Amino acid sequence: MGDNGSDGKNTLTVRDNRTGREYEIDIQDGDVIRAMDIRQIKVSDDDFGMMSYDPAFSNTASTRSAITFIDGGKGILEYRGYPIEQLAERSTYLEVAYLILKGELPTKAELDGFTHNITNHTYVHENFRRLMRGFRYDAHAMSMVISGVAALNTFYPDGSDVRDPQNRWLQMQRLVAKMPTLAAYAYRHYRGLPAVYPENELSYTANFLNMLFRIGGREYKPNPVLERALDVLFILHADHEQNCSTTTMRVIGSAETDPYSALAGAMGALFGPLHGGANEAVLKMLNRIGSMENIPAFMKGVKNREERLMGFGHRVYKAYDPRANIIKRTADEVFEVTGRNPLLDIALELERIALDDDFFVSRNLYPNVDFYSGLIYQALGFPVEMFPVLFAIPRTVGWLAQWEEMLEDKEQRISRPRQIFTGRAKRDFVPIEER
Ligand code: ACO
């Protein structure tokens, strides 16, 4: 690496030992090189040029982004520059949603307008309820919501005009507003209960809880502590930069697909157990351990690599996941109301042992967001099938902000990675009777 002196640019000098030629590659943004800059490295003029190989995009920045900042080593998460701790403490989910979508915290008038718009787009077409009723009685809630989001495009075909910013803003508000309605319809179908219509004078989370848990004509008043806890969980899950589902959203959106179809695709990615399904795995693990006296044997199994301590470790965070800290406090508040979940004691003990054990400490394994979230969801009365849906509702904001950022980014085009072909060389077709 060196400085070429003439214009003060940092460059990387690459020598190709096949040809003896040297190339100067610009280093940008601190320590980034453009993959296209290595295309000039060729053995002959008709050579395609050099590519980089990066399965699972482990070391490839696919975009510039101004939305979410993560420093995994230091355990920092910021939305538009605001630390997650301050947002979880002092903000509401809709305020954070506005921040993520628009880039700045709203003024009072802006927040009032946004809240009004969101609470007035909560209804879906009546045919939608019939669509939901068509699913089998035991259909997975996430599958129903994924299908529902894709189906929304049939009700809002104007969503396809993705190059019009005003139209995009309308579709984004529609999606943020209707996700709880879709989720509640799926849940009620799953429970064999009639759907409850949205109540637009309630808060975002109170309306959601009402649509989920109201029975008959009786008024349902969510406990304010539980309403706030759900709001905090929504804030924590609103965005997490270029993860698997967000990348899916951007890739589908790069084909100028409507936001409903793109978001259904992103939800499909989130549904995977390696992504949005880990909190369910934590609950299963805690249930399997069952009681405090089984913990030592379980931990021995983890250290012998017979199993994983689910809810621990993270690809990006190599320190305490800042969301886990906040969730732990929220869990305490929720359990004050709902009564203590006995599984919490097992979780706390697992954490206590792990944070003091060299196996976990030396590998930087700390609790992640999923270690405590499942316990809270369970205490709030959600079946595990709803867990990925509860992740998808707030992440809708992140997906949409990233989608819009991608569409506005002049450097972005339709996503199209390259491959290293490993198949057979050209050969002639063989008639079936000769094979
Ligand atoms: N329990 C025990 N050991 C673990 C765990 C764990 N949960 N996580 C990692 N390790 C060990 C690995 O065995 C490995 O040890 P080694 O170097 O001696 O072979 C080392 O720690 C590094 O682990 P990797 O698998 O290389 O870490 P990676 O970054 O690929 O994986 C992941 C991250 C998938 C999150 C992993 O930590 C894991 O499986 N955790 C449990 C599942 C989980 O909680 N997922 C939720 C993530 S948060 C989210 O998606 C919202």
GROMACS .gro file of C-alpha atoms and ligand atoms in nm:
model
  486
    1MET     CA    1   0.000   0.000   0.000
    2GLY     CA    2   0.132   0.350  -0.066
    3ASP     CA    3   0.064   0.710  -0.142
    4ASN     CA    4   0.108   0.801  -0.508
    5GLY     CA    5   0.207   1.150  -0.405
    6SER     CA    6   0.077   1.336  -0.711
    7ASP     CA    7  -0.278   1.388  -0.590
    8GLY     CA    8  -0.246   1.263  -0.235
    9LYS     CA    9  -0.453   0.950  -0.306
   10ASN     CA   10  -0.391   0.627  -0.125
   11THR     CA   11  -0.336   0.338  -0.359
   12LEU     CA   12  -0.270  -0.033  -0.349
   13THR     CA   13   0.002  -0.161  -0.578
   14VAL     CA   14  -0.077  -0.504  -0.715
   15ARG     CA   15   0.182  -0.703  -0.907
   16ASP     CA   16   0.051  -0.979  -1.132
   17ASN     CA   17   0.318  -1.248  -1.132
   18ARG     CA   18   0.165  -1.406  -1.443
   19THR     CA   19   0.251  -1.103  -1.655
   20GLY     CA   20   0.491  -0.907  -1.439
   21ARG     CA   21   0.262  -0.602  -1.475
   22GLU     CA   22   0.187  -0.369  -1.185
   23TYR     CA   23  -0.143  -0.195  -1.120
   24GLU     CA   24  -0.234   0.098  -0.896
   25ILE     CA   25  -0.572   0.045  -0.733
   26ASP     CA   26  -0.737   0.341  -0.554
   27ILE     CA   27  -0.813   0.296  -0.185
   28GLN     CA   28  -1.131   0.480  -0.092
   29ASP     CA   29  -1.327   0.541   0.226
   30GLY     CA   30  -1.036   0.442   0.449
   31ASP     CA   31  -0.968   0.089   0.334
   32VAL     CA   32  -1.201  -0.006   0.053
   33ILE     CA   33  -1.113  -0.094  -0.304
   34ARG     CA   34  -1.367  -0.106  -0.584
   35ALA     CA   35  -1.414  -0.460  -0.713
   36MET     CA   36  -1.446  -0.319  -1.068
   37ASP     CA   37  -1.096  -0.168  -1.039
   38ILE     CA   38  -0.942  -0.514  -1.039
   39ARG     CA   39  -1.114  -0.598  -1.369
   40GLN     CA   40  -0.826  -0.420  -1.545
   41ILE     CA   41  -0.591  -0.698  -1.428
   42LYS     CA   42  -0.568  -0.925  -1.733
   43VAL     CA   43  -0.324  -1.172  -1.885
   44SER     CA   44  -0.430  -1.078  -2.240
   45ASP     CA   45  -0.651  -0.818  -2.407
   46ASP     CA   46  -0.937  -1.063  -2.465
   47ASP     CA   47  -0.922  -1.186  -2.104
   48PHE     CA   48  -1.240  -1.102  -1.905
   49GLY     CA   49  -1.031  -0.957  -1.623
   50MET     CA   50  -0.993  -1.037  -1.255
   51MET     CA   51  -1.289  -1.085  -1.022
   52SER     CA   52  -1.311  -1.128  -0.646
   53TYR     CA   53  -1.475  -1.440  -0.501
   54ASP     CA   54  -1.683  -1.377  -0.189
   55PRO     CA   55  -1.943  -1.642  -0.110
   56ALA     CA   56  -2.198  -1.512   0.144
   57PHE     CA   57  -2.064  -1.156   0.090
   58SER     CA   58  -1.846  -1.187   0.399
   59ASN     CA   59  -1.609  -0.911   0.292
   60THR     CA   60  -1.801  -0.716   0.031
   61ALA     CA   61  -1.967  -0.379   0.082
   62SER     CA   62  -2.264  -0.390  -0.154
   63THR     CA   63  -2.369  -0.030  -0.095
   64ARG     CA   64  -2.305   0.300   0.071
   65SER     CA   65  -2.567   0.357   0.337
   66ALA     CA   66  -2.650   0.641   0.574
   67ILE     CA   67  -2.914   0.458   0.778
   68THR     CA   68  -2.767   0.230   1.043
   69PHE     CA   69  -2.418   0.221   1.194
   70ILE     CA   70  -2.289  -0.085   1.377
   71ASP     CA   71  -1.952  -0.126   1.546
   72GLY     CA   72  -1.959  -0.495   1.635
   73GLY     CA   73  -1.634  -0.480   1.830
   74LYS     CA   74  -1.754  -0.203   2.059
   75GLY     CA   75  -2.120  -0.309   2.074
   76ILE     CA   76  -2.252   0.011   1.914
   77LEU     CA   77  -2.578   0.040   1.719
   78GLU     CA   78  -2.704   0.375   1.589
   79TYR     CA   79  -2.996   0.468   1.366
   80ARG     CA   80  -2.918   0.785   1.167
   81GLY     CA   81  -2.653   0.866   1.427
   82TYR     CA   82  -2.871   0.824   1.736
   83PRO     CA   83  -2.757   0.553   1.982
   84ILE     CA   84  -3.006   0.271   2.022
   85GLU     CA   85  -2.998   0.312   2.401
   86GLN     CA   86  -3.125   0.673   2.378
   87LEU     CA   87  -3.394   0.585   2.125
   88ALA     CA   88  -3.518   0.289   2.332
   89GLU     CA   89  -3.525   0.505   2.643
   90ARG     CA   90  -3.670   0.830   2.510
   91SER     CA   91  -3.848   0.767   2.182
   92THR     CA   92  -4.147   0.579   2.044
   93TYR     CA   93  -4.152   0.327   1.764
   94LEU     CA   94  -4.336   0.559   1.522
   95GLU     CA   95  -4.090   0.840   1.594
   96VAL     CA   96  -3.801   0.601   1.525
   97ALA     CA   97  -3.980   0.477   1.212
   98TYR     CA   98  -3.997   0.836   1.085
   99LEU     CA   99  -3.631   0.889   1.173
  100ILE     CA  100  -3.522   0.579   0.981
  101LEU     CA  101  -3.741   0.650   0.680
  102LYS     CA  102  -3.678   1.026   0.656
  103GLY     CA  103  -3.331   1.064   0.804
  104GLU     CA  104  -3.416   1.312   1.081
  105LEU     CA  105  -3.622   1.304   1.399
  106PRO     CA  106  -3.966   1.454   1.327
  107THR     CA  107  -4.087   1.787   1.459
  108LYS     CA  108  -4.408   1.769   1.664
  109ALA     CA  109  -4.612   1.861   1.353
  110GLU     CA  110  -4.430   1.605   1.138
  111LEU     CA  111  -4.482   1.331   1.394
  112ASP     CA  112  -4.849   1.417   1.431
  113GLY     CA  113  -4.893   1.405   1.054
  114PHE     CA  114  -4.704   1.076   1.022
  115THR     CA  115  -4.898   0.918   1.311
  116HIS     CA  116  -5.224   1.035   1.154
  117ASN     CA  117  -5.128   0.883   0.818
  118ILE     CA  118  -5.015   0.555   0.971
  119THR     CA  119  -5.325   0.514   1.187
  120ASN     CA  120  -5.547   0.596   0.887
  121HIS     CA  121  -5.397   0.335   0.658
  122THR     CA  122  -5.451   0.041   0.894
  123TYR     CA  123  -5.755  -0.104   0.718
  124VAL     CA  124  -5.726  -0.359   0.441
  125HIS     CA  125  -5.983  -0.450   0.175
  126GLU     CA  126  -6.256  -0.685   0.298
  127ASN     CA  127  -6.150  -0.945   0.040
  128PHE     CA  128  -5.830  -0.968   0.235
  129ARG     CA  129  -6.008  -1.127   0.529
  130ARG     CA  130  -6.151  -1.385   0.289
  131LEU     CA  131  -5.803  -1.446   0.153
  132MET     CA  132  -5.677  -1.516   0.506
  133ARG     CA  133  -5.969  -1.748   0.574
  134GLY     CA  134  -5.860  -1.961   0.278
  135PHE     CA  135  -5.552  -2.086   0.464
  136ARG     CA  136  -5.552  -2.419   0.647
  137TYR     CA  137  -5.638  -2.396   1.016
  138ASP     CA  138  -5.275  -2.469   1.113
  139ALA     CA  139  -5.101  -2.248   0.854
  140HIS     CA  140  -4.786  -2.086   0.992
  141ALA     CA  141  -4.849  -1.720   1.080
  142MET     CA  142  -4.534  -1.606   0.899
  143SER     CA  143  -4.632  -1.788   0.578
  144MET     CA  144  -4.976  -1.625   0.591
  145VAL     CA  145  -4.828  -1.278   0.638
  146ILE     CA  146  -4.568  -1.330   0.361
  147SER     CA  147  -4.851  -1.429   0.123
  148GLY     CA  148  -5.060  -1.139   0.250
  149VAL     CA  149  -4.789  -0.880   0.186
  150ALA     CA  150  -4.738  -1.013  -0.168
  151ALA     CA  151  -5.115  -1.006  -0.221
  152LEU     CA  152  -5.131  -0.639  -0.116
  153ASN     CA  153  -4.981  -0.554  -0.454
  154THR     CA  154  -5.305  -0.676  -0.616
  155PHE     CA  155  -5.493  -0.418  -0.408
  156TYR     CA  156  -5.237  -0.142  -0.469
  157PRO     CA  157  -5.104  -0.192  -0.822
  158ASP     CA  158  -5.000   0.177  -0.818
  159GLY     CA  159  -4.708   0.059  -0.601
  160SER     CA  160  -4.523  -0.042  -0.918
  161ASP     CA  161  -4.438   0.320  -0.992
  162VAL     CA  162  -4.122   0.294  -0.787
  163ARG     CA  163  -3.943   0.590  -0.949
  164ASP     CA  164  -4.193   0.845  -0.814
  165PRO     CA  165  -4.081   0.954  -0.463
  166GLN     CA  166  -4.428   1.074  -0.362
  167ASN     CA  167  -4.586   0.748  -0.467
  168ARG     CA  168  -4.313   0.556  -0.282
  169TRP     CA  169  -4.388   0.750   0.037
  170LEU     CA  170  -4.756   0.656   0.007
  171GLN     CA  171  -4.673   0.285  -0.035
  172MET     CA  172  -4.423   0.296   0.252
  173GLN     CA  173  -4.680   0.443   0.488
  174ARG     CA  174  -4.936   0.187   0.371
  175LEU     CA  175  -4.698  -0.098   0.446
  176VAL     CA  176  -4.594   0.031   0.790
  177ALA     CA  177  -4.960   0.086   0.877
  178LYS     CA  178  -5.099  -0.243   0.748
  179MET     CA  179  -4.835  -0.487   0.873
  180PRO     CA  180  -4.992  -0.512   1.223
  181THR     CA  181  -5.336  -0.567   1.064
  182LEU     CA  182  -5.204  -0.850   0.847
  183ALA     CA  183  -5.017  -1.000   1.140
  184ALA     CA  184  -5.324  -0.984   1.362
  185TYR     CA  185  -5.546  -1.139   1.093
  186ALA     CA  186  -5.299  -1.426   1.060
  187TYR     CA  187  -5.289  -1.474   1.436
  188ARG     CA  188  -5.669  -1.470   1.471
  189HIS     CA  189  -5.702  -1.720   1.189
  190TYR     CA  190  -5.445  -1.941   1.356
  191ARG     CA  191  -5.642  -1.921   1.681
  192GLY     CA  192  -5.976  -1.977   1.500
  193LEU     CA  193  -6.104  -1.637   1.615
  194PRO     CA  194  -6.285  -1.371   1.409
  195ALA     CA  195  -6.070  -1.080   1.293
  196VAL     CA  196  -6.081  -0.757   1.496
  197TYR     CA  197  -6.085  -0.435   1.295
  198PRO     CA  198  -5.818  -0.170   1.364
  199GLU     CA  199  -5.899   0.106   1.614
  200ASN     CA  200  -5.736   0.416   1.475
  201GLU     CA  201  -5.738   0.621   1.794
  202LEU     CA  202  -5.508   0.372   1.969
  203SER     CA  203  -5.128   0.386   1.954
  204TYR     CA  204  -4.948   0.168   1.698
  205THR     CA  205  -4.872  -0.107   1.949
  206ALA     CA  206  -5.198  -0.073   2.149
  207ASN     CA  207  -5.397  -0.111   1.827
  208PHE     CA  208  -5.194  -0.419   1.739
  209LEU     CA  209  -5.249  -0.575   2.083
  210ASN     CA  210  -5.620  -0.493   2.057
  211MET     CA  211  -5.651  -0.665   1.717
  212LEU     CA  212  -5.471  -0.967   1.857
  213PHE     CA  213  -5.626  -1.020   2.196
  214ARG     CA  214  -5.968  -0.855   2.209
  215ILE     CA  215  -6.244  -1.109   2.269
  216GLY     CA  216  -6.608  -1.035   2.186
  217GLY     CA  217  -6.749  -0.684   2.235
  218ARG     CA  218  -6.558  -0.627   2.558
  219GLU     CA  219  -6.319  -0.337   2.560
  220TYR     CA  220  -5.957  -0.446   2.559
  221LYS     CA  221  -5.715  -0.219   2.740
  222PRO     CA  222  -5.353  -0.323   2.701
  223ASN     CA  223  -5.142  -0.280   3.012
  224PRO     CA  224  -4.928   0.034   2.947
  225VAL     CA  225  -4.613  -0.148   3.060
  226LEU     CA  226  -4.670  -0.425   2.806
  227GLU     CA  227  -4.765  -0.174   2.536
  228ARG     CA  228  -4.440   0.015   2.600
  229ALA     CA  229  -4.238  -0.310   2.612
  230LEU     CA  230  -4.364  -0.406   2.266
  231ASP     CA  231  -4.285  -0.054   2.143
  232VAL     CA  232  -3.927  -0.088   2.273
  233LEU     CA  233  -3.890  -0.429   2.108
  234PHE     CA  234  -4.010  -0.272   1.783
  235ILE     CA  235  -3.750   0.006   1.817
  236LEU     CA  236  -3.473  -0.250   1.872
  237HIS     CA  237  -3.571  -0.450   1.564
  238ALA     CA  238  -3.632  -0.160   1.323
  239ASP     CA  239  -3.310  -0.192   1.122
  240HIS     CA  240  -2.977  -0.371   1.128
  241GLU     CA  241  -2.804  -0.260   0.804
  242GLN     CA  242  -2.707  -0.510   0.531
  243ASN     CA  243  -2.824  -0.839   0.683
  244CYS     CA  244  -2.969  -1.131   0.484
  245SER     CA  245  -3.330  -1.004   0.456
  246THR     CA  246  -3.231  -0.642   0.391
  247THR     CA  247  -2.995  -0.754   0.116
  248THR     CA  248  -3.284  -0.958  -0.027
  249MET     CA  249  -3.505  -0.648  -0.023
  250ARG     CA  250  -3.242  -0.445  -0.204
  251VAL     CA  251  -3.169  -0.718  -0.459
  252ILE     CA  252  -3.537  -0.771  -0.548
  253GLY     CA  253  -3.597  -0.395  -0.546
  254SER     CA  254  -3.304  -0.341  -0.782
  255ALA     CA  255  -3.519  -0.497  -1.055
  256GLU     CA  256  -3.767  -0.208  -0.989
  257THR     CA  257  -4.014  -0.458  -0.848
  258ASP     CA  258  -4.303  -0.313  -0.645
  259PRO     CA  259  -4.236  -0.279  -0.268
  260TYR     CA  260  -4.500  -0.539  -0.172
  261SER     CA  261  -4.336  -0.819  -0.372
  262ALA     CA  262  -3.989  -0.709  -0.258
  263LEU     CA  263  -4.094  -0.702   0.106
  264ALA     CA  264  -4.254  -1.048   0.080
  265GLY     CA  265  -3.915  -1.170  -0.044
  266ALA     CA  266  -3.732  -1.004   0.244
  267MET     CA  267  -3.974  -1.168   0.486
  268GLY     CA  268  -3.896  -1.504   0.326
  269ALA     CA  269  -3.530  -1.450   0.412
  270LEU     CA  270  -3.616  -1.348   0.767
  271PHE     CA  271  -3.822  -1.666   0.813
  272GLY     CA  272  -3.506  -1.879   0.807
  273PRO     CA  273  -3.391  -2.025   1.140
  274LEU     CA  274  -3.043  -1.878   1.093
  275HIS     CA  275  -3.188  -1.528   1.071
  276GLY     CA  276  -3.521  -1.447   1.236
  277GLY     CA  277  -3.588  -1.784   1.393
  278ALA     CA  278  -3.322  -1.789   1.666
  279ASN     CA  279  -3.545  -1.666   1.951
  280GLU     CA  280  -3.773  -1.965   1.898
  281ALA     CA  281  -3.464  -2.186   1.920
  282VAL     CA  282  -3.372  -2.018   2.250
  283LEU     CA  283  -3.711  -2.099   2.400
  284LYS     CA  284  -3.689  -2.459   2.283
  285MET     CA  285  -3.342  -2.483   2.439
  286LEU     CA  286  -3.457  -2.335   2.772
  287ASN     CA  287  -3.754  -2.571   2.779
  288ARG     CA  288  -3.527  -2.865   2.706
  289ILE     CA  289  -3.291  -2.770   2.991
  290GLY     CA  290  -3.604  -2.746   3.205
  291SER     CA  291  -3.449  -2.679   3.547
  292MET     CA  292  -3.143  -2.531   3.714
  293GLU     CA  293  -2.985  -2.865   3.802
  294ASN     CA  294  -2.962  -2.958   3.432
  295ILE     CA  295  -2.757  -2.650   3.345
  296PRO     CA  296  -2.407  -2.790   3.419
  297ALA     CA  297  -2.466  -3.094   3.197
  298PHE     CA  298  -2.602  -2.871   2.921
  299MET     CA  299  -2.302  -2.636   2.939
  300LYS     CA  300  -2.069  -2.934   2.926
  301GLY     CA  301  -2.246  -3.041   2.605
  302VAL     CA  302  -2.195  -2.693   2.457
  303LYS     CA  303  -1.825  -2.695   2.540
  304ASN     CA  304  -1.791  -3.046   2.394
  305ARG     CA  305  -1.950  -2.900   2.079
  306GLU     CA  306  -2.248  -3.131   2.100
  307GLU     CA  307  -2.474  -2.828   2.087
  308ARG     CA  308  -2.483  -2.447   2.070
  309LEU     CA  309  -2.589  -2.204   2.334
  310MET     CA  310  -2.866  -2.047   2.129
  311GLY     CA  311  -2.902  -1.670   2.163
  312PHE     CA  312  -2.526  -1.635   2.209
  313GLY     CA  313  -2.275  -1.514   1.953
  314HIS     CA  314  -2.322  -1.293   1.650
  315ARG     CA  315  -2.155  -1.254   1.311
  316VAL     CA  316  -2.108  -0.881   1.365
  317TYR     CA  317  -2.114  -0.821   1.741
  318LYS     CA  318  -1.804  -0.946   1.915
  319ALA     CA  319  -1.909  -0.766   2.234
  320TYR     CA  320  -2.237  -0.754   2.423
  321ASP     CA  321  -2.517  -0.695   2.167
  322PRO     CA  322  -2.645  -0.352   2.283
  323ARG     CA  323  -3.001  -0.464   2.210
  324ALA     CA  324  -2.965  -0.757   2.452
  325ASN     CA  325  -2.891  -0.518   2.740
  326ILE     CA  326  -3.207  -0.317   2.675
  327ILE     CA  327  -3.418  -0.630   2.624
  328LYS     CA  328  -3.300  -0.769   2.957
  329ARG     CA  329  -3.426  -0.458   3.136
  330THR     CA  330  -3.753  -0.472   2.941
  331ALA     CA  331  -3.796  -0.837   3.042
  332ASP     CA  332  -3.776  -0.737   3.410
  333GLU     CA  333  -4.051  -0.478   3.359
  334VAL     CA  334  -4.274  -0.721   3.170
  335PHE     CA  335  -4.234  -0.996   3.429
  336GLU     CA  336  -4.336  -0.750   3.702
  337VAL     CA  337  -4.676  -0.746   3.529
  338THR     CA  338  -4.711  -1.098   3.390
  339GLY     CA  339  -4.536  -1.286   3.667
  340ARG     CA  340  -4.190  -1.431   3.638
  341ASN     CA  341  -4.129  -1.684   3.364
  342PRO     CA  342  -3.934  -1.969   3.532
  343LEU     CA  343  -3.730  -2.002   3.213
  344LEU     CA  344  -3.584  -1.657   3.284
  345ASP     CA  345  -3.394  -1.796   3.583
  346ILE     CA  346  -3.240  -2.060   3.361
  347ALA     CA  347  -3.149  -1.794   3.102
  348LEU     CA  348  -2.990  -1.568   3.366
  349GLU     CA  349  -2.789  -1.857   3.506
  350LEU     CA  350  -2.670  -1.960   3.159
  351GLU     CA  351  -2.558  -1.604   3.098
  352ARG     CA  352  -2.386  -1.577   3.435
  353ILE     CA  353  -2.188  -1.898   3.374
  354ALA     CA  354  -2.104  -1.811   3.012
  355LEU     CA  355  -1.974  -1.462   3.090
  356ASP     CA  356  -1.738  -1.615   3.343
  357ASP     CA  357  -1.620  -1.906   3.133
  358ASP     CA  358  -1.310  -1.893   2.914
  359PHE     CA  359  -1.475  -2.097   2.636
  360PHE     CA  360  -1.726  -1.817   2.575
  361VAL     CA  361  -1.507  -1.522   2.674
  362SER     CA  362  -1.218  -1.625   2.446
  363ARG     CA  363  -1.458  -1.659   2.152
  364ASN     CA  364  -1.633  -1.327   2.222
  365LEU     CA  365  -1.966  -1.500   2.272
  366TYR     CA  366  -2.219  -1.272   2.441
  367PRO     CA  367  -2.599  -1.275   2.452
  368ASN     CA  368  -2.755  -1.144   2.131
  369VAL     CA  369  -3.096  -0.982   2.078
  370ASP     CA  370  -3.266  -1.322   2.064
  371PHE     CA  371  -3.154  -1.448   2.403
  372TYR     CA  372  -3.428  -1.266   2.595
  373SER     CA  373  -3.678  -1.154   2.326
  374GLY     CA  374  -3.855  -1.492   2.301
  375LEU     CA  375  -3.915  -1.493   2.678
  376ILE     CA  376  -4.084  -1.154   2.655
  377TYR     CA  377  -4.294  -1.252   2.354
  378GLN     CA  378  -4.407  -1.562   2.540
  379ALA     CA  379  -4.494  -1.358   2.849
  380LEU     CA  380  -4.697  -1.121   2.629
  381GLY     CA  381  -4.903  -1.421   2.516
  382PHE     CA  382  -4.759  -1.487   2.169
  383PRO     CA  383  -4.720  -1.841   2.035
  384VAL     CA  384  -4.377  -1.913   1.882
  385GLU     CA  385  -4.525  -1.904   1.530
  386MET     CA  386  -4.572  -1.530   1.580
  387PHE     CA  387  -4.208  -1.460   1.671
  388PRO     CA  388  -4.080  -1.405   1.315
  389VAL     CA  389  -4.390  -1.195   1.241
  390LEU     CA  390  -4.310  -0.978   1.545
  391PHE     CA  391  -3.965  -0.926   1.397
  392ALA     CA  392  -4.101  -0.847   1.049
  393ILE     CA  393  -4.345  -0.575   1.163
  394PRO     CA  394  -4.079  -0.329   1.285
  395ARG     CA  395  -3.816  -0.441   1.032
  396THR     CA  396  -4.058  -0.329   0.759
  397VAL     CA  397  -3.934   0.023   0.827
  398GLY     CA  398  -3.570  -0.077   0.785
  399TRP     CA  399  -3.640  -0.274   0.468
  400LEU     CA  400  -3.831   0.019   0.317
  401ALA     CA  401  -3.568   0.279   0.409
  402GLN     CA  402  -3.295   0.060   0.257
  403TRP     CA  403  -3.509  -0.005  -0.053
  404GLU     CA  404  -3.563   0.368  -0.107
  405GLU     CA  405  -3.195   0.443  -0.047
  406MET     CA  406  -3.106   0.184  -0.310
  407LEU     CA  407  -3.347   0.335  -0.564
  408GLU     CA  408  -3.206   0.684  -0.505
  409ASP     CA  409  -2.844   0.568  -0.531
  410LYS     CA  410  -2.711   0.657  -0.876
  411GLU     CA  411  -2.440   0.391  -0.849
  412GLN     CA  412  -2.689   0.107  -0.806
  413ARG     CA  413  -2.816  -0.101  -1.097
  414ILE     CA  414  -2.996  -0.432  -1.115
  415SER     CA  415  -2.809  -0.673  -0.885
  416ARG     CA  416  -2.624  -0.934  -1.080
  417PRO     CA  417  -2.329  -1.115  -0.921
  418ARG     CA  418  -2.079  -1.314  -1.122
  419GLN     CA  419  -1.994  -1.681  -1.085
  420ILE     CA  420  -1.697  -1.909  -1.123
  421PHE     CA  421  -1.830  -2.176  -1.355
  422THR     CA  422  -1.748  -2.527  -1.232
  423GLY     CA  423  -1.966  -2.730  -1.471
  424ARG     CA  424  -1.884  -2.936  -1.779
  425ALA     CA  425  -1.712  -2.792  -2.083
  426LYS     CA  426  -1.914  -2.768  -2.404
  427ARG     CA  427  -2.033  -3.105  -2.534
  428ASP     CA  428  -2.275  -3.225  -2.803
  429PHE     CA  429  -2.631  -3.331  -2.731
  430VAL     CA  430  -2.677  -3.708  -2.710
  431PRO     CA  431  -3.009  -3.856  -2.836
  432ILE     CA  432  -3.200  -4.034  -2.557
  433GLU     CA  433  -3.162  -4.382  -2.709
  434GLU     CA  434  -2.782  -4.343  -2.709
  435ARG     CA  435  -2.745  -4.237  -2.341
  436ACO     N1  436  -2.259  -2.163   2.134
  436ACO     C1  437  -2.140  -2.227   2.143
  436ACO     N2  438  -2.034  -2.199   2.065
  436ACO     C2  439  -2.049  -2.102   1.975
  436ACO     C3  440  -2.169  -2.032   1.960
  436ACO     C4  441  -2.276  -2.064   2.045
  436ACO     N3  442  -2.393  -2.000   2.036
  436ACO     N4  443  -2.156  -1.940   1.861
  436ACO     C5  444  -2.032  -1.954   1.816
  436ACO     N5  445  -1.966  -2.052   1.883
  436ACO     C6  446  -1.827  -2.091   1.869
  436ACO     C7  447  -1.804  -2.171   1.741
  436ACO     O1  448  -1.814  -2.310   1.765
  436ACO     C8  449  -1.664  -2.129   1.703
  436ACO     O2  450  -1.575  -2.199   1.784
  436ACO     P1  451  -1.433  -2.248   1.723
  436ACO     O3  452  -1.365  -2.126   1.671
  436ACO     O4  453  -1.364  -2.312   1.838
  436ACO     O5  454  -1.469  -2.345   1.612
  436ACO     C9  455  -1.658  -1.983   1.744
  436ACO     O6  456  -1.752  -1.969   1.852
  436ACO    C10  457  -1.693  -1.886   1.633
  436ACO     O7  458  -1.823  -1.919   1.583
  436ACO     P2  459  -1.871  -1.901   1.434
  436ACO     O8  460  -1.976  -2.003   1.405
  436ACO     O9  461  -1.753  -1.894   1.342
  436ACO    O10  462  -1.934  -1.758   1.437
  436ACO     P3  463  -2.026  -1.698   1.324
  436ACO    O11  464  -2.001  -1.554   1.324
  436ACO    O12  465  -2.014  -1.772   1.195
  436ACO    O13  466  -2.172  -1.734   1.379
  436ACO    C11  467  -2.381  -1.719   1.484
  436ACO    C12  468  -2.256  -1.643   1.438
  436ACO    C13  469  -2.444  -1.796   1.366
  436ACO    C14  470  -2.484  -1.617   1.535
  436ACO    C15  471  -2.339  -1.816   1.596
  436ACO    O14  472  -2.281  -1.746   1.704
  436ACO    C16  473  -2.457  -1.901   1.645
  436ACO    O15  474  -2.487  -2.006   1.586
  436ACO     N6  475  -2.525  -1.857   1.756
  436ACO    C17  476  -2.644  -1.925   1.803
  436ACO    C18  477  -2.764  -1.891   1.714
  436ACO    C19  478  -2.816  -1.751   1.739
  436ACO    O16  479  -2.833  -1.708   1.853
  436ACO     N7  480  -2.846  -1.679   1.627
  436ACO    C20  481  -2.903  -1.544   1.637
  436ACO    C21  482  -2.809  -1.441   1.582
  436ACO     S1  483  -2.881  -1.281   1.605
  436ACO    C22  484  -2.988  -1.260   1.476
  436ACO    O17  485  -2.976  -1.317   1.371
  436ACO    C23  486  -3.105  -1.170   1.491
   0.00000   0.00000   0.00000
